[in-house]
Coordinates of C-alpha atoms in Angstrom, one line a residue:
M22 CA 7.5 -93.0 52.6
R23 CA 11.2 -92.7 53.5
P24 CA 12.8 -89.2 53.6
A25 CA 15.5 -90.1 51.1
L26 CA 13.0 -91.5 48.6
L27 CA 10.9 -88.3 49.0
A28 CA 13.9 -86.2 48.3
C29 CA 14.8 -88.2 45.2
L30 CA 11.2 -88.0 43.9
A31 CA 11.1 -84.3 44.5
L32 CA 14.2 -83.9 42.3
V33 CA 12.7 -85.9 39.6
W34 CA 9.4 -83.9 39.7
A35 CA 11.3 -80.6 39.7
A36 CA 13.3 -81.7 36.7
T37 CA 10.2 -82.7 34.8
A38 CA 8.4 -79.4 35.5
E39 CA 11.5 -77.4 34.6
A40 CA 11.9 -79.2 31.2
A41 CA 8.2 -78.5 30.3
E42 CA 7.1 -75.5 28.3
W43 CA 3.7 -74.0 28.5
H44 CA 1.9 -72.3 25.7
V45 CA -1.3 -70.3 25.4
Q46 CA -3.2 -70.9 22.1
R47 CA -6.1 -68.9 20.9
V48 CA -8.9 -71.0 19.2
D49 CA -11.1 -69.4 16.6
T50 CA -14.7 -69.0 17.6
P51 CA -17.8 -67.7 15.7
A52 CA -18.8 -65.4 18.5
R53 CA -17.9 -64.3 22.0
V54 CA -17.4 -67.2 24.4
S55 CA -19.8 -67.1 27.3
A56 CA -19.3 -70.6 28.9
V57 CA -17.2 -73.7 29.0
D58 CA -18.4 -77.0 30.4
T59 CA -17.7 -80.7 30.2
V60 CA -20.4 -83.3 29.5
D61 CA -19.5 -87.0 29.5
G62 CA -15.8 -86.1 29.2
Q63 CA -16.4 -83.8 26.2
V64 CA -15.4 -80.1 26.5
R65 CA -18.0 -77.8 25.1
V66 CA -18.0 -74.1 24.5
E67 CA -21.0 -71.7 24.3
A68 CA -20.4 -68.9 21.8
G69 CA -23.2 -66.6 20.6
G70 CA -25.8 -68.7 22.4
L71 CA -24.8 -71.9 20.5
W72 CA -22.8 -74.9 21.7
Y73 CA -19.7 -76.3 20.1
A74 CA -17.5 -79.3 20.9
V75 CA -13.7 -78.6 21.1
L76 CA -11.8 -81.1 18.9
S77 CA -8.3 -81.8 17.9
K78 CA -8.2 -81.5 14.1
N79 CA -4.7 -83.0 13.4
G80 CA -4.1 -85.4 16.3
K81 CA -0.7 -84.8 17.9
S82 CA -0.1 -81.6 16.0
G83 CA -2.5 -80.0 18.4
K84 CA -4.7 -78.0 16.0
L85 CA -8.0 -77.3 17.8
V86 CA -11.3 -76.6 16.2
L87 CA -14.9 -76.2 17.2
R88 CA -17.7 -78.5 15.9
F89 CA -21.3 -77.2 16.1
I90 CA -23.5 -79.3 18.4
D91 CA -27.0 -79.4 16.8
D92 CA -28.7 -80.6 19.9
P93 CA -26.7 -79.9 23.1
G94 CA -29.3 -81.7 25.2
K95 CA -30.3 -80.4 28.6
P96 CA -31.6 -83.2 30.8
K97 CA -34.9 -82.5 32.5
P98 CA -34.3 -82.0 36.3
P99 CA -36.0 -84.3 38.7
E100 CA -39.1 -83.1 40.3
G101 CA -38.4 -80.6 43.2
A102 CA -34.8 -80.2 42.2
L103 CA -32.9 -76.9 42.5
P104 CA -33.8 -75.1 39.2
D105 CA -30.2 -74.4 38.2
G106 CA -28.7 -77.5 39.9
R107 CA -27.1 -80.5 38.2
V108 CA -27.6 -84.2 38.7
A109 CA -24.4 -86.1 39.8
I110 CA -23.8 -89.7 38.8
G111 CA -22.2 -92.2 41.2
T112 CA -20.0 -95.2 40.5
H113 CA -20.6 -97.5 43.5
D114 CA -23.7 -97.4 45.8
I115 CA -25.2 -94.1 44.5
A116 CA -26.9 -94.0 41.1
R117 CA -27.7 -90.3 41.2
A118 CA -27.8 -87.4 43.6
W119 CA -29.1 -83.8 43.3
L120 CA -30.0 -80.7 45.3
A121 CA -33.6 -80.1 46.1
E122 CA -36.2 -78.1 48.1
P123 CA -35.3 -74.6 46.9
T124 CA -35.4 -72.0 49.7
D125 CA -34.8 -68.3 50.0
R126 CA -33.9 -68.4 53.7
Y127 CA -30.2 -67.4 53.0
D128 CA -29.8 -64.0 51.2
H129 CA -26.2 -64.4 50.0
G130 CA -26.8 -64.7 46.2
I131 CA -23.2 -65.6 45.5
L132 CA -24.3 -68.0 42.7
G133 CA -26.4 -65.5 40.8
D134 CA -29.7 -65.7 42.8
K135 CA -30.8 -66.0 46.4
I136 CA -32.4 -69.4 46.0
E137 CA -30.4 -72.3 47.5
A138 CA -31.1 -75.9 48.4
G139 CA -32.6 -77.1 51.6
A140 CA -32.1 -80.8 50.9
L141 CA -30.1 -83.4 49.1
V142 CA -31.8 -86.3 47.3
I143 CA -29.8 -89.5 47.0
E144 CA -31.0 -92.3 44.7
A145 CA -29.5 -95.8 45.3
R146 CA -28.8 -98.4 42.7
D147 CA -32.0 -100.2 43.5
G148 CA -34.0 -97.0 42.8
K149 CA -34.8 -96.2 46.5
Q150 CA -34.4 -92.5 47.4
Q151 CA -33.5 -90.8 50.6
V152 CA -33.9 -87.1 51.3
L153 CA -31.2 -85.5 53.6
R154 CA -32.9 -82.3 54.8
L155 CA -31.1 -79.5 56.6
K156 CA -32.3 -77.6 59.6
N157 CA -33.5 -74.0 59.1
D158 CA -30.1 -72.7 60.2
A159 CA -28.3 -73.8 57.0
V160 CA -28.6 -74.4 53.2
F161 CA -26.6 -76.3 50.6
E162 CA -25.0 -73.3 48.8
D163 CA -24.0 -75.3 45.8
L164 CA -25.1 -76.5 42.4
E165 CA -24.1 -80.1 42.2
P166 CA -23.1 -82.9 44.7
R167 CA -19.6 -84.3 44.1
I168 CA -19.6 -88.1 44.3
A169 CA -16.3 -89.8 45.1
D170 CA -14.9 -92.6 47.3
L171 CA -12.8 -90.6 49.7
N172 CA -11.4 -93.3 52.0
G173 CA -11.0 -96.2 49.5
D174 CA -13.7 -98.4 51.1
G175 CA -15.6 -99.0 47.8
H176 CA -18.6 -96.8 48.8
D177 CA -19.6 -93.5 47.4
D178 CA -19.3 -90.4 49.5
I179 CA -20.7 -86.9 48.6
V180 CA -19.0 -83.6 49.0
L181 CA -20.8 -80.3 48.9
V182 CA -20.9 -76.8 50.4
K183 CA -23.1 -76.3 53.4
S184 CA -23.6 -72.7 54.5
Y185 CA -24.9 -71.7 57.9
L186 CA -27.0 -68.5 58.0
K187 CA -25.0 -67.0 60.8
R188 CA -21.6 -68.8 60.5
G189 CA -20.9 -68.9 56.8
S190 CA -19.8 -71.9 54.7
A191 CA -18.3 -75.3 55.6
L192 CA -17.3 -78.2 53.4
A193 CA -19.5 -81.2 54.2
V194 CA -19.1 -84.9 53.5
V195 CA -22.1 -87.1 53.3
A196 CA -21.8 -90.9 53.7
E197 CA -23.9 -93.9 54.5
R198 CA -24.0 -94.9 58.2
R199 CA -26.3 -97.7 59.4
G200 CA -28.3 -97.8 56.2
R201 CA -28.9 -94.0 56.1
Y202 CA -27.0 -91.2 54.5
E203 CA -25.9 -88.4 56.8
I204 CA -23.4 -85.6 57.1
V205 CA -20.4 -87.4 58.7
A206 CA -17.8 -84.6 58.7
E207 CA -17.5 -80.9 58.2
T208 CA -14.8 -78.3 58.1
P209 CA -15.2 -75.4 60.6
P210 CA -17.6 -72.8 59.2
L211 CA -15.8 -69.6 57.9
G212 CA -17.2 -67.7 60.8
A213 CA -19.7 -65.1 59.5
P214 CA -22.6 -64.9 57.0
H215 CA -21.8 -64.5 53.3
R216 CA -18.3 -66.1 53.6
W217 CA -18.2 -68.9 51.0
L218 CA -15.8 -71.6 49.8
D219 CA -15.7 -73.5 46.5
P220 CA -14.4 -77.1 46.0
A221 CA -11.8 -77.2 43.3
G222 CA -11.2 -80.9 42.8
I223 CA -11.2 -84.4 44.3
A224 CA -8.2 -86.7 43.7
D225 CA -5.3 -88.5 45.2
F226 CA -3.2 -85.3 45.2
T227 CA -0.6 -86.5 47.7
G228 CA 0.1 -89.9 46.2
G229 CA -1.0 -91.7 49.4
G230 CA -3.6 -93.8 47.8
K231 CA -6.7 -92.0 49.0
R232 CA -8.5 -89.0 47.6
E233 CA -8.3 -85.5 49.1
I234 CA -10.5 -82.5 48.5
A235 CA -9.0 -79.2 47.2
L236 CA -11.0 -76.1 47.9
V237 CA -10.6 -72.3 47.7
R238 CA -11.6 -70.4 50.8
Q239 CA -13.4 -67.2 49.8
P240 CA -12.3 -67.2 46.2
H241 CA -13.3 -63.6 45.6
V242 CA -11.4 -61.9 48.4
V243 CA -9.1 -64.3 50.2
G244 CA -8.2 -67.0 47.7
Q245 CA -6.6 -69.5 50.0
L246 CA -6.2 -72.9 48.3
E247 CA -6.6 -75.7 50.9
L248 CA -6.3 -79.4 50.8
W249 CA -8.5 -81.5 53.1
A250 CA -8.6 -85.2 53.8
L251 CA -11.2 -87.5 55.5
R252 CA -9.1 -89.3 58.1
D253 CA -10.3 -91.1 61.2
G254 CA -13.9 -89.9 60.6
R255 CA -13.1 -86.2 60.4
L256 CA -11.8 -83.7 57.9
Q257 CA -8.2 -82.7 58.4
K258 CA -6.4 -79.9 56.6
V259 CA -3.4 -81.3 54.9
D260 CA -1.8 -78.3 53.2
E261 CA -2.5 -74.8 51.8
L262 CA -1.3 -72.2 49.4
P263 CA -2.4 -68.6 48.8
D264 CA -3.4 -66.8 45.6
A265 CA -6.2 -68.8 43.9
A266 CA -9.7 -68.2 42.6
N267 CA -12.1 -70.7 41.1
H268 CA -15.3 -68.6 40.9
I269 CA -16.6 -65.2 39.9
A270 CA -19.1 -63.7 42.4
G271 CA -22.7 -63.7 41.1
T272 CA -22.1 -66.4 38.5
R273 CA -22.8 -70.2 38.2
A274 CA -19.3 -70.9 37.0
I275 CA -18.1 -72.8 40.0
D276 CA -15.7 -75.2 38.2
M277 CA -12.9 -72.9 37.4
A278 CA -10.3 -75.6 38.1
A279 CA -9.1 -78.8 36.4
V280 CA -7.4 -81.9 37.8
A281 CA -4.8 -83.8 35.8
D282 CA -1.2 -85.1 36.1
F283 CA 0.3 -82.0 34.5
D284 CA 4.0 -82.7 35.4
G285 CA 4.1 -86.4 34.5
D286 CA 5.0 -87.8 37.9
G287 CA 1.9 -90.1 38.2
I288 CA 0.2 -87.9 40.8
A289 CA -2.8 -85.6 40.2
D290 CA -2.2 -81.9 40.1
L291 CA -4.5 -78.9 40.0
A292 CA -4.9 -76.1 37.5
V293 CA -6.5 -73.0 39.0
P294 CA -6.5 -69.3 38.2
S295 CA -4.7 -66.8 40.4
L296 CA -6.8 -64.6 42.7
D297 CA -6.8 -61.8 40.1
R298 CA -7.5 -64.4 37.4
T299 CA -4.7 -63.1 35.1
R300 CA -2.6 -66.3 35.4
L301 CA -3.3 -70.0 35.3
R302 CA -1.4 -71.7 38.1
I303 CA -0.5 -75.4 38.1
V304 CA -0.2 -76.6 41.6
S305 CA 1.2 -79.9 43.0
F306 CA 0.6 -81.1 46.6
A307 CA 3.3 -83.8 46.4
P308 CA 5.5 -83.9 48.4
H309 CA 4.0 -80.5 49.6
A310 CA 1.9 -77.7 48.2
R311 CA 3.9 -75.7 45.6
E312 CA 3.4 -74.0 42.3
I313 CA 5.0 -75.9 39.4
A314 CA 4.0 -73.5 36.7
S315 CA 2.4 -70.0 36.3
I316 CA 1.1 -69.1 32.9
A317 CA 0.3 -65.5 32.0
L318 CA -3.0 -65.1 30.2
P319 CA -3.9 -62.5 27.6
A320 CA -7.1 -61.6 29.6
K321 CA -8.8 -62.6 32.8
V322 CA -10.4 -66.1 33.1
A323 CA -14.1 -65.7 32.8
T324 CA -15.5 -69.3 32.5
D325 CA -15.2 -72.7 34.0
L326 CA -12.1 -74.7 32.9
G327 CA -12.3 -77.7 30.5
L328 CA -9.7 -80.5 30.5
L329 CA -8.5 -81.6 27.1
S330 CA -6.0 -84.2 25.9
A331 CA -3.8 -82.5 23.3
G332 CA -1.3 -84.8 21.7
G333 CA -1.5 -87.1 24.8
A334 CA -0.7 -84.3 27.3
P335 CA -3.4 -82.6 29.4
A336 CA -4.5 -79.2 28.2
V337 CA -6.9 -76.6 29.7
A338 CA -9.6 -74.8 27.8
L339 CA -10.9 -71.6 29.2
G340 CA -13.0 -68.6 28.2
L341 CA -11.5 -65.1 28.7
A342 CA -13.0 -61.8 29.7
D343 CA -12.4 -60.4 26.2
G344 CA -14.7 -63.1 24.8
S345 CA -12.0 -65.3 23.3
L346 CA -11.3 -69.0 23.9
A347 CA -7.8 -70.0 25.0
V348 CA -6.1 -73.4 25.5
V349 CA -3.2 -73.7 27.8
R350 CA -1.0 -76.7 27.0
I351 CA 2.3 -78.2 27.9
T352 CA 5.1 -79.7 25.8
R353 CA 7.9 -81.8 27.2

């Protein structure tokens, strides 16, 4: 893209962000909120051990209410799957993928227990399965494979966290090569045991037409937000920004981030808490990594983030440490 055009676009984006106003709205709940998740595009909230859907009562007026879910439904995991893992659904070659072969060979416990996955199971559209098994020097320290076409070739890739017992975590990309799925690229391991990273989102964050991977390096102590791209067969770091956290140590809430076009420029942005979890930061990577909004919260973020459409604009639902449910929304 030409420098003059980039400069012009940057001015437009800055004007859009400056004209926006961000609001934090409390949503009435019947009990303390303990979890937020998204199932088939529907944001759900766990309060008092029961699940509720988050709905807009008055359309564009933005009044949000909870509707009790009589049967939240918990799919039965495949045989041999990681007990607390989730099954991912693909859109191209891969029908499903999940983590399997639980092992205790890595004693980190960052996700609430010391059981991690020793293998990844990939099920193709024709029903055939392949098991990608790690050597004894590593585990998949994750809960769910992330399936996305990273290079625009029409084939599914898989992104997940691979942790080496002696060298810490790396971001790994799995793709099909010569009829078999294998790890085709990794970021450098973080250098020592018990150093972990957490993917925050996969989207075309730069506007270049291909998807990049946002992650937070050591979200509990370092909080470096990094953007990585699969280019020429290897993962390359594109940009970075400090002060981010998308996980609380010892919990399974690994999705404390949301991807949407928050500033209206047609390019995906990322919502992620600050390192101390007292603010929700809206970050753009186009034309470079920068914060486009910082919204103070009434209490620390304590759950995953859920993406809502409130009056046509993206909004973020999150549970707070005081047990309340908050929605952060933008008006232009």
